XYZ file of C-alpha atoms in Angstrom:
678
model
C -0.029 -10.234 5.433
C 3.407 -10.469 7.022
C 4.091 -8.571 10.318
C 6.369 -6.118 8.631
C 3.803 -5.031 6.242
C 1.223 -4.719 8.880
C 3.314 -2.554 10.956
C 4.030 -0.446 8.230
C 0.495 0.273 7.370
C -0.475 0.758 10.872
C 2.366 3.122 11.770
C 2.236 5.172 8.569
C -1.329 5.896 9.138
C -0.374 7.465 12.479
C 2.341 9.489 10.484
C -0.178 10.771 8.113
C -2.199 12.293 10.969
C 0.579 13.814 12.955
C 2.538 15.233 10.015
C -0.607 16.712 8.517
C -1.291 18.528 12.064
C 2.560 19.718 12.136
C 2.188 21.133 8.634
C -0.924 22.925 9.350
C 0.448 24.411 12.560
C 3.372 25.619 10.637
C 1.350 27.029 7.922
C -0.938 28.898 10.149
C 1.911 30.175 12.338
C 4.288 31.161 9.297
C 2.394 31.191 6.092
C -1.022 32.980 6.926
C -0.544 36.230 8.492
C -1.579 39.716 7.094
C -4.581 41.872 6.757
C -5.456 41.676 2.864
C -8.528 40.411 1.352
C -7.262 36.955 0.942
C -6.107 36.602 4.514
C -9.537 37.789 5.454
C -11.186 35.020 3.354
C -8.802 32.530 4.800
C -9.574 33.515 8.238
C -13.325 33.262 7.824
C -13.202 29.489 6.313
C -10.825 28.348 8.997
C -13.173 29.628 11.864
C -15.953 27.861 10.216
C -13.939 24.808 9.930
C -13.398 24.940 13.544
C -17.113 24.644 14.370
C -18.731 22.723 11.442
C -16.927 21.184 8.570
C -20.229 20.794 6.575
C -20.897 24.363 6.906
C -17.331 25.151 5.759
C -17.748 23.217 2.633
C -20.885 25.529 1.838
C -18.963 28.551 2.441
C -16.059 27.568 0.338
C -18.548 26.963 -2.644
C -20.105 30.464 -2.210
C -16.776 32.121 -1.992
C -15.696 30.231 -5.053
C -18.644 31.045 -7.116
C -18.239 34.699 -6.222
C -14.586 34.438 -7.607
C -13.562 35.661 -3.703
C -11.173 32.784 -3.682
C -9.392 30.679 -6.521
C -10.301 27.250 -7.394
C -6.944 26.047 -6.380
C -7.303 27.401 -3.006
C -11.016 26.252 -2.787
C -9.897 22.623 -3.624
C -7.127 23.075 -0.836
C -9.572 23.846 1.828
C -12.012 20.904 0.598
C -9.045 18.462 0.803
C -8.385 19.644 4.440
C -11.880 19.122 5.258
C -12.297 15.749 3.770
C -9.206 14.532 5.462
C -10.631 15.804 8.686
C -13.571 13.897 7.983
C -11.527 10.664 7.549
C -12.366 10.391 3.738
C -8.578 10.075 2.568
C -9.563 9.174 -0.990
C -11.743 12.338 -1.430
C -9.035 14.542 0.391
C -6.527 13.002 -2.308
C -8.705 13.895 -5.181
C -9.234 17.641 -3.911
C -5.445 17.921 -3.227
C -4.706 16.768 -6.740
C -7.235 19.233 -8.303
C -5.347 22.097 -6.144
C -2.375 21.369 -7.851
C -3.671 21.236 -11.388
C -2.115 24.493 -12.217
C 0.486 26.939 -10.426
C -2.275 29.230 -9.014
C -1.872 27.945 -5.326
C 1.829 28.375 -5.679
C 1.648 31.864 -6.922
C -1.145 32.823 -4.220
C 0.480 31.279 -1.221
C 3.664 29.149 -1.447
C 3.065 27.829 2.196
C -0.165 26.007 0.944
C 1.464 24.636 -1.958
C 4.111 23.003 0.109
C 1.690 21.694 2.614
C -0.430 20.073 -0.155
C 2.520 18.456 -1.618
C 3.622 17.066 1.626
C 0.110 15.714 2.577
C -0.749 14.265 -1.019
C 2.759 12.648 -0.807
C 1.882 10.902 2.349
C -1.400 9.886 1.517
C -0.134 8.258 -1.697
C 2.327 6.553 0.470
C -0.293 4.870 2.513
C -1.939 3.678 -0.477
C 1.316 1.753 -1.577
C 1.911 4.357 -4.628
C 5.544 5.058 -3.548
C 6.570 6.179 -7.036
C 3.648 8.658 -7.007
C 4.476 9.962 -3.584
C 8.171 10.535 -4.746
C 7.120 12.203 -8.038
C 4.860 14.720 -6.009
C 7.480 15.432 -3.134
C 10.107 15.736 -5.744
C 8.525 18.307 -7.702
C 7.735 20.426 -4.884
C 11.221 20.033 -3.474
C 12.471 21.400 -6.794
C 10.352 24.501 -6.579
C 11.117 25.118 -2.877
C 14.993 25.288 -3.749
C 14.321 28.904 -4.938
C 13.121 29.795 -1.334
C 16.085 30.755 0.772
C 14.033 31.495 3.641
C 13.626 29.824 7.050
C 10.095 28.591 5.727
C 11.887 27.382 2.480
C 14.361 25.583 4.577
C 11.866 24.078 6.927
C 9.673 22.672 4.179
C 12.442 21.245 2.057
C 13.505 19.228 5.194
C 9.847 17.852 5.447
C 9.605 17.220 1.638
C 13.173 15.345 1.906
C 11.856 13.143 4.590
C 8.747 12.341 2.501
C 10.925 11.291 -0.360
C 13.291 9.315 2.044
C 10.370 7.421 3.590
C 8.997 6.180 0.157
C 12.423 5.189 -0.942
C 12.592 3.079 2.003
C 9.439 1.359 1.264
C 10.926 0.801 -2.480
C 14.424 -0.651 -0.731
C 16.460 2.158 -2.179
C 18.070 2.284 1.340
C 21.372 4.373 0.411
C 19.277 7.264 -1.270
C 16.758 7.172 1.598
C 19.695 7.471 4.202
C 21.034 10.377 2.429
C 17.872 12.205 2.427
C 16.956 11.384 5.871
C 20.514 12.874 6.997
C 20.036 15.976 5.090
C 16.570 16.442 6.416
C 17.592 15.991 9.996
C 20.603 18.157 9.930
C 18.453 21.091 8.424
C 15.912 20.714 11.137
C 18.350 20.636 13.870
C 19.930 23.834 12.647
C 16.674 25.552 12.331
C 15.889 24.558 15.914
C 19.170 25.658 17.145
C 19.289 29.247 15.553
C 15.317 29.790 16.129
C 14.217 27.210 19.033
C 10.648 27.701 18.794
C 8.306 24.939 19.726
C 7.067 24.456 16.221
C 10.802 23.857 15.064
C 11.481 21.576 17.815
C 8.421 19.612 17.390
C 9.015 19.069 13.804
C 12.501 18.109 14.192
C 11.159 15.268 17.087
C 8.442 14.178 14.629
C 10.593 13.666 11.604
C 13.329 11.838 13.655
C 10.682 9.678 14.984
C 9.506 8.833 11.607
C 12.895 8.170 10.392
C 13.193 5.401 12.887
C 9.667 4.355 12.001
C 10.877 3.951 8.295
C 13.657 1.590 9.198
C 11.641 -0.582 11.622
C 8.774 -0.882 9.294
C 11.157 -2.091 6.406
C 13.056 -4.617 8.892
C 16.215 -2.241 8.995
C 16.370 -2.775 12.837
C 20.281 -2.156 13.314
C 19.943 1.023 11.111
C 17.223 2.075 13.125
C 19.094 1.659 16.313
C 21.771 4.119 14.924
C 19.047 6.792 14.853
C 17.665 6.383 18.557
C 20.209 8.680 20.127
C 19.357 11.436 17.362
C 15.500 10.860 18.344
C 16.401 11.049 22.225
C 18.132 14.327 21.713
C 15.545 15.963 19.665
C 12.774 14.749 22.147
C 14.715 15.894 25.126
C 15.015 19.530 23.442
C 11.363 19.662 22.781
C 10.276 18.221 26.290
C 12.290 21.196 27.871
C 10.678 23.814 25.956
C 8.119 25.920 27.878
C 5.131 25.224 25.438
C 5.680 21.424 25.380
C 2.963 19.753 27.344
C 3.345 16.789 29.610
C 1.080 14.761 27.128
C 3.110 15.608 24.046
C 6.546 14.857 25.938
C 5.208 11.491 27.259
C 3.774 10.572 23.984
C 7.119 10.848 22.445
C 9.027 9.205 25.041
C 6.731 6.449 25.263
C 6.778 5.946 21.429
C 10.499 5.821 21.348
C 10.435 3.265 23.962
C 8.282 0.762 21.694
C 10.447 1.367 18.877
C 13.426 0.506 21.199
C 11.620 -2.618 22.184
C 11.080 -3.599 18.502
C 14.759 -3.002 17.685
C 16.105 -4.892 20.755
C 13.794 -8.031 20.219
C 14.746 -8.083 16.681
C 18.406 -7.922 17.279
C 18.090 -10.801 20.006
C 18.094 -8.727 23.173
C 14.982 -9.716 24.943
C 15.865 -8.336 28.365
C 16.471 -4.979 26.972
C 13.257 -5.296 24.875
C 11.368 -6.229 27.903
C 12.695 -3.219 29.999
C 11.788 -0.654 26.984
C 8.327 -2.242 26.541
C 7.522 -2.255 30.231
C 8.460 1.610 30.184
C 5.699 1.899 27.456
C 3.151 0.211 29.316
C 3.731 2.181 32.528
C 2.948 5.609 30.857
C -0.546 7.009 30.726
C -0.113 7.390 27.041
C -0.195 3.627 26.580
C -3.858 3.578 27.579
C -4.950 6.248 25.180
C -6.285 5.575 21.720
C -3.071 6.372 19.893
C -1.193 4.515 22.593
C -3.177 1.332 22.120
C -2.816 1.424 18.367
C 1.056 1.669 19.016
C 0.611 -1.343 21.543
C -0.826 -3.505 18.982
C 1.930 -2.513 16.465
C 4.523 -3.874 18.878
C 2.445 -6.984 19.709
C 2.242 -7.866 16.083
C 5.808 -7.509 15.033
C 6.877 -9.215 18.408
C 4.579 -12.221 17.274
C 2.679 -12.133 20.860
C -0.425 -13.451 19.161
C -2.285 -14.224 22.341
C -1.552 -10.749 23.824
C -2.463 -9.249 20.478
C -5.833 -11.006 20.306
C -6.801 -9.957 24.037
C -6.346 -6.260 23.031
C -8.013 -6.553 19.405
C -11.344 -5.693 20.581
C -10.359 -2.671 22.009
C -8.279 -1.528 19.220
C -11.183 -2.355 16.888
C -13.403 -0.185 18.930
C -10.971 2.563 18.424
C -10.602 2.417 14.697
C -14.370 2.200 14.152
C -14.874 5.363 16.364
C -12.630 7.124 13.705
C -15.200 6.395 11.033
C -12.442 5.160 8.627
C -14.197 4.410 5.231
C -14.322 0.982 3.849
C -11.517 0.264 1.468
C -8.971 -2.347 0.537
C -6.564 -0.492 2.664
C -8.934 -0.686 5.568
C -9.231 -4.382 5.042
C -5.596 -4.913 4.829
C -4.565 -2.616 7.519
C -7.317 -3.517 10.205
C -9.584 -6.586 9.701
C -6.998 -8.709 8.066
C -4.530 -8.314 11.205
C -7.416 -8.956 13.360
C -8.350 -12.320 11.545
C -4.524 -13.121 11.750
C -4.301 -12.471 15.366
C -7.346 -14.639 16.117
C -6.058 -17.621 13.937
C -2.514 -17.523 15.460
C -3.931 -17.664 18.725
C -6.342 -20.465 17.964
C -9.507 -18.497 18.535
C -11.557 -20.102 15.894
C -15.049 -18.722 16.922
C -13.669 -14.896 16.770
C -11.653 -15.735 13.498
C -14.812 -17.074 11.694
C -16.638 -13.800 12.895
C -13.997 -11.631 11.681
C -13.953 -13.677 8.195
C -17.681 -13.005 7.547
C -17.078 -9.320 8.454
C -14.532 -9.225 5.734
C -16.831 -10.739 3.315
C -19.574 -8.592 4.012
C -17.326 -5.424 3.771
C -16.275 -6.655 0.129
C -19.148 -5.381 -1.875
C -19.052 -1.804 -0.124
C -15.077 -1.711 -0.783
C -15.718 -2.412 -4.371
C -18.373 0.465 -4.743
C -16.205 3.088 -2.787
C -13.068 2.391 -4.739
C -15.015 2.286 -7.953
C -16.279 5.742 -7.362
C -12.863 7.152 -6.356
C -11.276 5.722 -9.592
C -13.977 7.298 -11.773
C -13.369 10.589 -9.885
C -9.661 10.380 -10.214
C -10.014 9.647 -14.011
C -12.140 12.820 -14.242
C -9.565 14.766 -12.734
C -6.776 13.484 -15.214
C -9.319 14.149 -17.935
C -9.871 17.902 -16.725
C -5.957 18.233 -16.316
C -5.449 17.239 -19.780
C -8.186 19.675 -21.094
C -6.471 22.479 -19.308
C -3.067 21.600 -20.523
C -4.420 21.628 -24.140
C -5.876 24.949 -23.726
C -2.735 26.529 -22.361
C -0.895 24.582 -25.409
C -3.553 26.358 -27.947
C -2.854 29.754 -26.358
C 0.982 29.339 -26.570
C 0.314 28.068 -30.182
C -1.773 31.465 -30.770
C 0.979 33.384 -29.536
C 3.631 31.709 -31.652
C 1.589 32.165 -34.780
C 0.966 36.042 -33.805
C 4.815 36.323 -33.714
C 5.497 34.497 -37.007
C 2.769 36.744 -38.661
C 4.739 39.860 -37.254
C 7.989 38.289 -38.566
C 6.632 37.671 -42.065
C 5.001 41.052 -42.254
C 8.408 42.781 -41.309
C 10.216 40.394 -43.847
C 7.759 41.488 -46.640
C 8.146 45.197 -45.811
C 11.924 45.159 -45.640
C 12.767 42.336 -48.232
C 9.794 41.983 -50.072
C 10.656 38.259 -50.504
C 8.114 35.663 -51.364
C 10.402 33.063 -51.168
C 11.170 33.411 -47.525
C 7.265 33.598 -46.682
C 6.800 30.319 -48.550
C 9.540 28.677 -46.573
C 7.986 30.045 -43.406
C 4.515 28.594 -44.311
C 6.189 25.343 -45.146
C 7.801 24.942 -41.878
C 4.719 25.666 -40.029
C 2.879 23.059 -41.962
C 5.366 20.381 -41.177
C 5.393 21.375 -37.662
C 1.535 21.218 -37.482
C 1.548 17.901 -39.289
C 4.054 16.488 -36.423
C 1.874 17.756 -33.678
C -1.332 15.996 -35.498
C 0.630 12.663 -35.371
C 1.628 13.139 -31.995
C -1.967 13.824 -30.913
C -3.122 10.859 -32.804
C -0.423 8.744 -30.835
C -1.552 10.206 -27.571
C -5.295 9.332 -28.404
C -4.236 5.747 -29.031
C -2.468 5.549 -25.671
C -5.362 6.989 -23.978
C -7.669 4.292 -25.520
C -5.365 1.525 -24.332
C -5.169 2.854 -20.976
C -8.927 2.940 -20.691
C -9.067 -0.555 -21.958
C -6.606 -1.768 -19.314
C -8.621 0.243 -16.527
C -11.713 -1.278 -17.493
C -10.121 -4.966 -17.503
C -8.544 -4.213 -14.055
C -11.879 -3.229 -12.658
C -13.514 -6.209 -14.219
C -10.830 -8.479 -12.683
C -11.203 -7.237 -9.251
C -15.035 -7.338 -9.273
C -14.934 -11.017 -10.439
C -12.276 -11.637 -7.610
C -14.634 -9.924 -4.866
C -17.629 -12.012 -6.003
C -15.519 -15.114 -6.164
C -13.974 -14.685 -2.755
C -17.661 -13.797 -1.211
C -18.839 -17.036 -2.685
C -15.518 -19.100 -1.636
C -16.192 -17.974 1.973
C -20.120 -17.841 2.262
C -20.470 -21.492 1.124
C -18.270 -22.991 3.892
C -19.490 -20.559 6.518
C -23.169 -21.740 5.795
C -22.070 -25.234 6.192
C -20.300 -24.536 9.398
C -23.504 -22.507 10.569
C -25.797 -25.366 9.776
C -23.830 -28.001 11.473
C -23.370 -25.725 14.549
C -27.118 -25.446 14.889
C -27.454 -29.313 14.612
C -24.878 -30.047 17.100
C -26.363 -27.463 19.598
C -29.833 -28.517 19.249
C -30.903 -30.433 22.325
C -33.804 -32.053 19.928
C -31.432 -33.638 17.608
C -30.038 -37.144 18.395
C -26.974 -38.273 16.531
C -25.405 -41.705 16.486
C -21.372 -41.899 16.458
C -21.274 -42.512 12.667
C -23.232 -39.202 12.050
C -21.484 -37.169 14.463
C -18.134 -38.295 13.156
C -19.327 -37.274 9.482
C -20.375 -33.951 10.857
C -16.913 -33.417 12.689
C -15.172 -34.125 9.445
C -17.220 -31.686 7.459
C -16.731 -28.983 10.124
C -13.099 -29.569 10.026
C -12.864 -29.661 5.986
C -14.577 -26.361 5.771
C -12.764 -24.709 8.329
C -9.733 -25.832 6.692
C -11.081 -24.415 3.574
C -11.757 -21.019 5.043
C -8.117 -21.109 6.573
C -6.489 -21.809 3.317
C -8.558 -18.928 1.617
C -7.599 -16.463 4.288
C -3.950 -17.548 4.116
C -4.247 -16.932 0.138
C -5.816 -13.410 0.856
C -2.872 -12.675 3.362
C -0.422 -13.885 0.662
C -1.936 -12.091 -2.060
C -0.265 -8.914 -0.451
C 3.073 -10.301 -0.956
C 2.938 -11.252 -4.584
C 4.876 -8.324 -5.939
C 7.121 -8.175 -2.901
C 11.030 -8.549 -3.884
C 11.913 -9.385 -0.266
C 14.005 -12.614 -0.194
C 12.611 -15.366 1.923
C 15.074 -16.413 4.703
C 16.506 -19.701 3.840
C 17.813 -21.254 7.118
C 16.123 -24.883 7.167
C 18.171 -28.040 6.560
C 15.661 -30.443 4.885
C 15.494 -33.186 2.324
C 14.232 -32.895 -1.214
C 11.755 -35.716 -0.292
C 10.698 -34.213 3.001
C 9.503 -31.137 1.095
C 7.562 -33.117 -1.213
C 5.899 -35.123 1.638
C 4.959 -31.799 3.483
C 3.386 -30.449 0.324
C 1.359 -33.709 -0.352
C 0.261 -33.777 3.459
C -0.730 -29.874 3.138
C -2.490 -30.263 -0.357
C -5.828 -31.433 -1.280
C -4.559 -34.394 -3.086
C -4.880 -36.969 -0.355
C -8.239 -38.826 -0.307
C -9.049 -37.993 -3.881
C -10.560 -41.347 -5.099
C -11.102 -40.389 -8.778
C -7.456 -39.552 -9.480
C -4.054 -41.544 -9.291
C -1.283 -39.757 -7.517
C 2.290 -41.128 -7.891
C 5.591 -39.708 -6.459
C 8.684 -40.518 -8.558
C 12.234 -40.150 -7.598
C 15.614 -41.542 -7.664
C 17.485 -42.688 -4.494
C 20.350 -40.326 -5.013
C 18.021 -36.998 -5.486
C 16.852 -37.624 -1.761
C 19.451 -35.238 -0.376
C 19.502 -32.242 2.239
C 19.150 -28.768 0.877
C 19.071 -25.417 2.586
C 15.780 -23.525 2.312
C 12.723 -22.367 3.796
C 10.821 -25.753 4.315
C 7.418 -23.754 5.068
C 7.655 -21.837 2.257
C 8.811 -24.305 -0.519
C 6.270 -26.977 0.498
C 3.459 -24.157 0.419
C 4.595 -23.328 -3.188
C 4.560 -27.090 -4.184
C 1.170 -27.792 -2.473
C -0.284 -24.863 -4.264
C 0.727 -26.577 -7.505
C -0.812 -29.936 -6.448
C -3.961 -28.156 -5.750
C -4.148 -26.438 -9.114
C -3.653 -29.832 -10.596
C -6.485 -31.509 -8.550
C -8.730 -28.675 -9.269
C -8.382 -28.985 -13.123
C -8.084 -32.742 -13.448
C -11.402 -34.325 -13.329
C -10.123 -37.929 -13.849
C -6.818 -39.320 -14.804
C -3.571 -39.277 -12.891
C -1.125 -36.688 -11.272
C 2.395 -37.219 -10.860
C 5.279 -35.361 -8.821
C 8.690 -36.178 -10.046
C 11.765 -34.817 -8.141
C 15.193 -34.518 -10.260
C 18.363 -32.769 -9.754
C 19.713 -30.361 -12.680
C 23.435 -30.547 -11.788
C 24.476 -27.956 -14.583
C 22.020 -25.386 -13.046
C 22.505 -26.400 -9.504
C 18.826 -26.749 -8.965
C 16.347 -29.260 -7.553
C 13.330 -29.684 -9.940
C 9.969 -30.515 -8.928
C 7.715 -31.573 -11.893
C 3.980 -31.652 -11.397
C 2.264 -33.345 -14.196
C -1.563 -34.016 -14.480
C -3.954 -35.260 -17.364
C -6.429 -32.381 -16.937
C -7.747 -29.680 -19.205
C -4.361 -28.245 -19.989
C -3.122 -24.558 -20.688
C -2.809 -23.051 -24.333
C 0.901 -22.099 -24.811
C -0.182 -18.482 -25.409
C -1.252 -18.413 -21.857
C 1.724 -19.499 -20.365
C 2.357 -16.359 -18.738
C -1.018 -14.793 -18.053
C -1.824 -17.809 -15.914
C 0.347 -16.378 -13.203
C -1.210 -12.948 -13.154
C -3.441 -12.619 -10.072
C -7.280 -12.968 -10.527
C -6.691 -14.981 -13.846
C -9.257 -17.738 -14.375
C -9.114 -19.262 -17.913
C -12.099 -21.365 -17.254
C -14.875 -19.725 -15.156
C -16.565 -23.054 -14.928
C -14.077 -24.266 -12.258
C -14.227 -22.850 -8.544
C -11.092 -20.838 -7.251
C -9.745 -17.348 -6.825
C -7.166 -17.083 -9.486
C -4.278 -16.070 -7.212
C -2.923 -19.586 -6.338
C -0.204 -19.920 -9.146
C 0.551 -16.224 -8.609
C 1.275 -16.830 -4.833
C 3.207 -20.060 -5.863
C 5.538 -18.148 -8.268
C 6.195 -15.041 -5.837
C 7.152 -17.857 -3.435
C 9.671 -19.683 -5.790
C 11.269 -16.522 -7.020
C 11.637 -15.252 -3.413
C 13.352 -18.293 -2.683
C 15.845 -18.042 -5.349
C 13.994 -20.390 -7.830
C 11.083 -20.090 -10.390
C 7.773 -21.826 -11.535
C 7.120 -22.170 -15.304
C 4.745 -23.900 -17.502
C 6.073 -26.571 -19.830
C 4.387 -25.731 -23.072
C 5.902 -28.803 -24.902
C 3.519 -31.157 -22.719
C 0.200 -31.422 -24.585
C -1.713 -34.178 -22.456
C -2.841 -31.891 -19.660
C -0.513 -29.258 -17.807
C 3.079 -29.552 -16.481
C 4.436 -27.112 -14.139
C 8.249 -27.087 -13.473
C 9.355 -25.817 -9.822
C 13.087 -25.189 -9.179
C 14.879 -24.413 -5.932
C 18.385 -23.649 -5.402
C 20.615 -26.928 -4.622
C 22.435 -25.557 -1.879
C 23.580 -27.544 1.060
């Protein structure tokens, strides 16, 4: 996982908690006041929630069964409780249930706005940016009709939600427009009615805007928002209700973002000063401050410092009882592993790798249950929509009957009645056709979901096998080397050292692939600033691949003298993609030869690396599917099924591509192109 992505995942998780609390405070202060029956039930539930969340769930079930609160409101409170318990996926499901119909919007608009904001934020954390934008946009379109202060307040928050997701998708112009409008609205509200709630939300949203820019690498744009953030924080800090803790938290947070901006815009002295101001605060020693500290060290690539505080950060995260999920794996465990690897702490890295493997089965079961529950919600929603459609059809039919009776009484025209019936029959036929098409789409979607689940299961099982095997070998040899009863001669010790090195490299390569897997669908262009020759790239790939020392294969590197020329690219990424192709050839070629040929395509201005083997080959109709992640055409061969996916992703982000030459039939031939730029 690259530093930008890790920083985004950690910072957005803090955003979820703080925005949720902000929205909840606003709702309680503005949206829930009064003395009618509904407010009495709300007050009862909230009082129980403050004391015991499990008891609150029972109270909600009881009130719903007695029809004292609606289903939408019950699911709203269930979502809140599961979120407080750290069960984000369950919270998401209940929040979606609360929005199935318009009951919540009709009962309490503030609840509807809050749920839309919270659900949009949860989807952003999951990486479902399109889904987050859809939820926030729908709520924003509704809130446009609300011209009160509350309406303006929530419209600004929802615009911020839309902008944050747009930033993650690379729609920077649209995001900046929405951020600016949200900021101006909140500033105006804080000026007209300078309550602490308005000032706090203004500061929080401004802070999140800067976070959105830094998390996507837009550091120069982030710097433009620092004065606005300082203005909002200064106004909030001067309010009588603002505690010293809140003021220090925001001031310290801005200093870490300043440090990030300055270090990424080549101003190391200013970055160090801002960082020292953060470290000098009491907030930096709190749990949230420690998380923010780790974010800065990750993005600043201070691996030793990050590895030093990783045990503390891990302890904080575990104290939150965060449920196991792929998000937990990518956001926390993988960064810990990366810090240990980059700082050369092999022992801690191996323990963390084993922990990742042990978590895989639990993650699979947890997410499979969540997917099943989410699918159930989709079915339930569709069923309710069908019921509404039937009711509307019945009303239309009643209207048509009334019209026909009126026409019969007035005109006594059988011809008109016949035409109306024919028209209704035609509409019914069209509706039946539409229903049949929707059923086909649903069957296809179910098949795709089942296939996706199977592929993920195979992948997790394969990862577990791939890591456990070398770990067992390392564990065995470690016991041998540390046992005082075992005497080894130099040859045996050298053989053991070789095996330990080989299996350590195998684990490291697998972990690298897992980290690279998160970037497969990234459209971020890899920086090309290295001047390197075409042959040097090939040499680095050969050195870093498994092809060296393979006795049962013949390897040839072919190139003409005039193709050995310098090009401008990213030497590490280019050689990595080529090494993955060579490893793929080794894996599927039991005997015979592998050839790496370098040529120049002058017409296309491309350097062409062709990897040809005499292995089992690839059927032409599978030419594209083999580049999909987790794809294994032959399960008898070891591997994770992500090597070719990672290689193609790197090639395309370097401005080139990787394709299978289907005209070659004596094995497999992959063609890797890079821009021929000097």
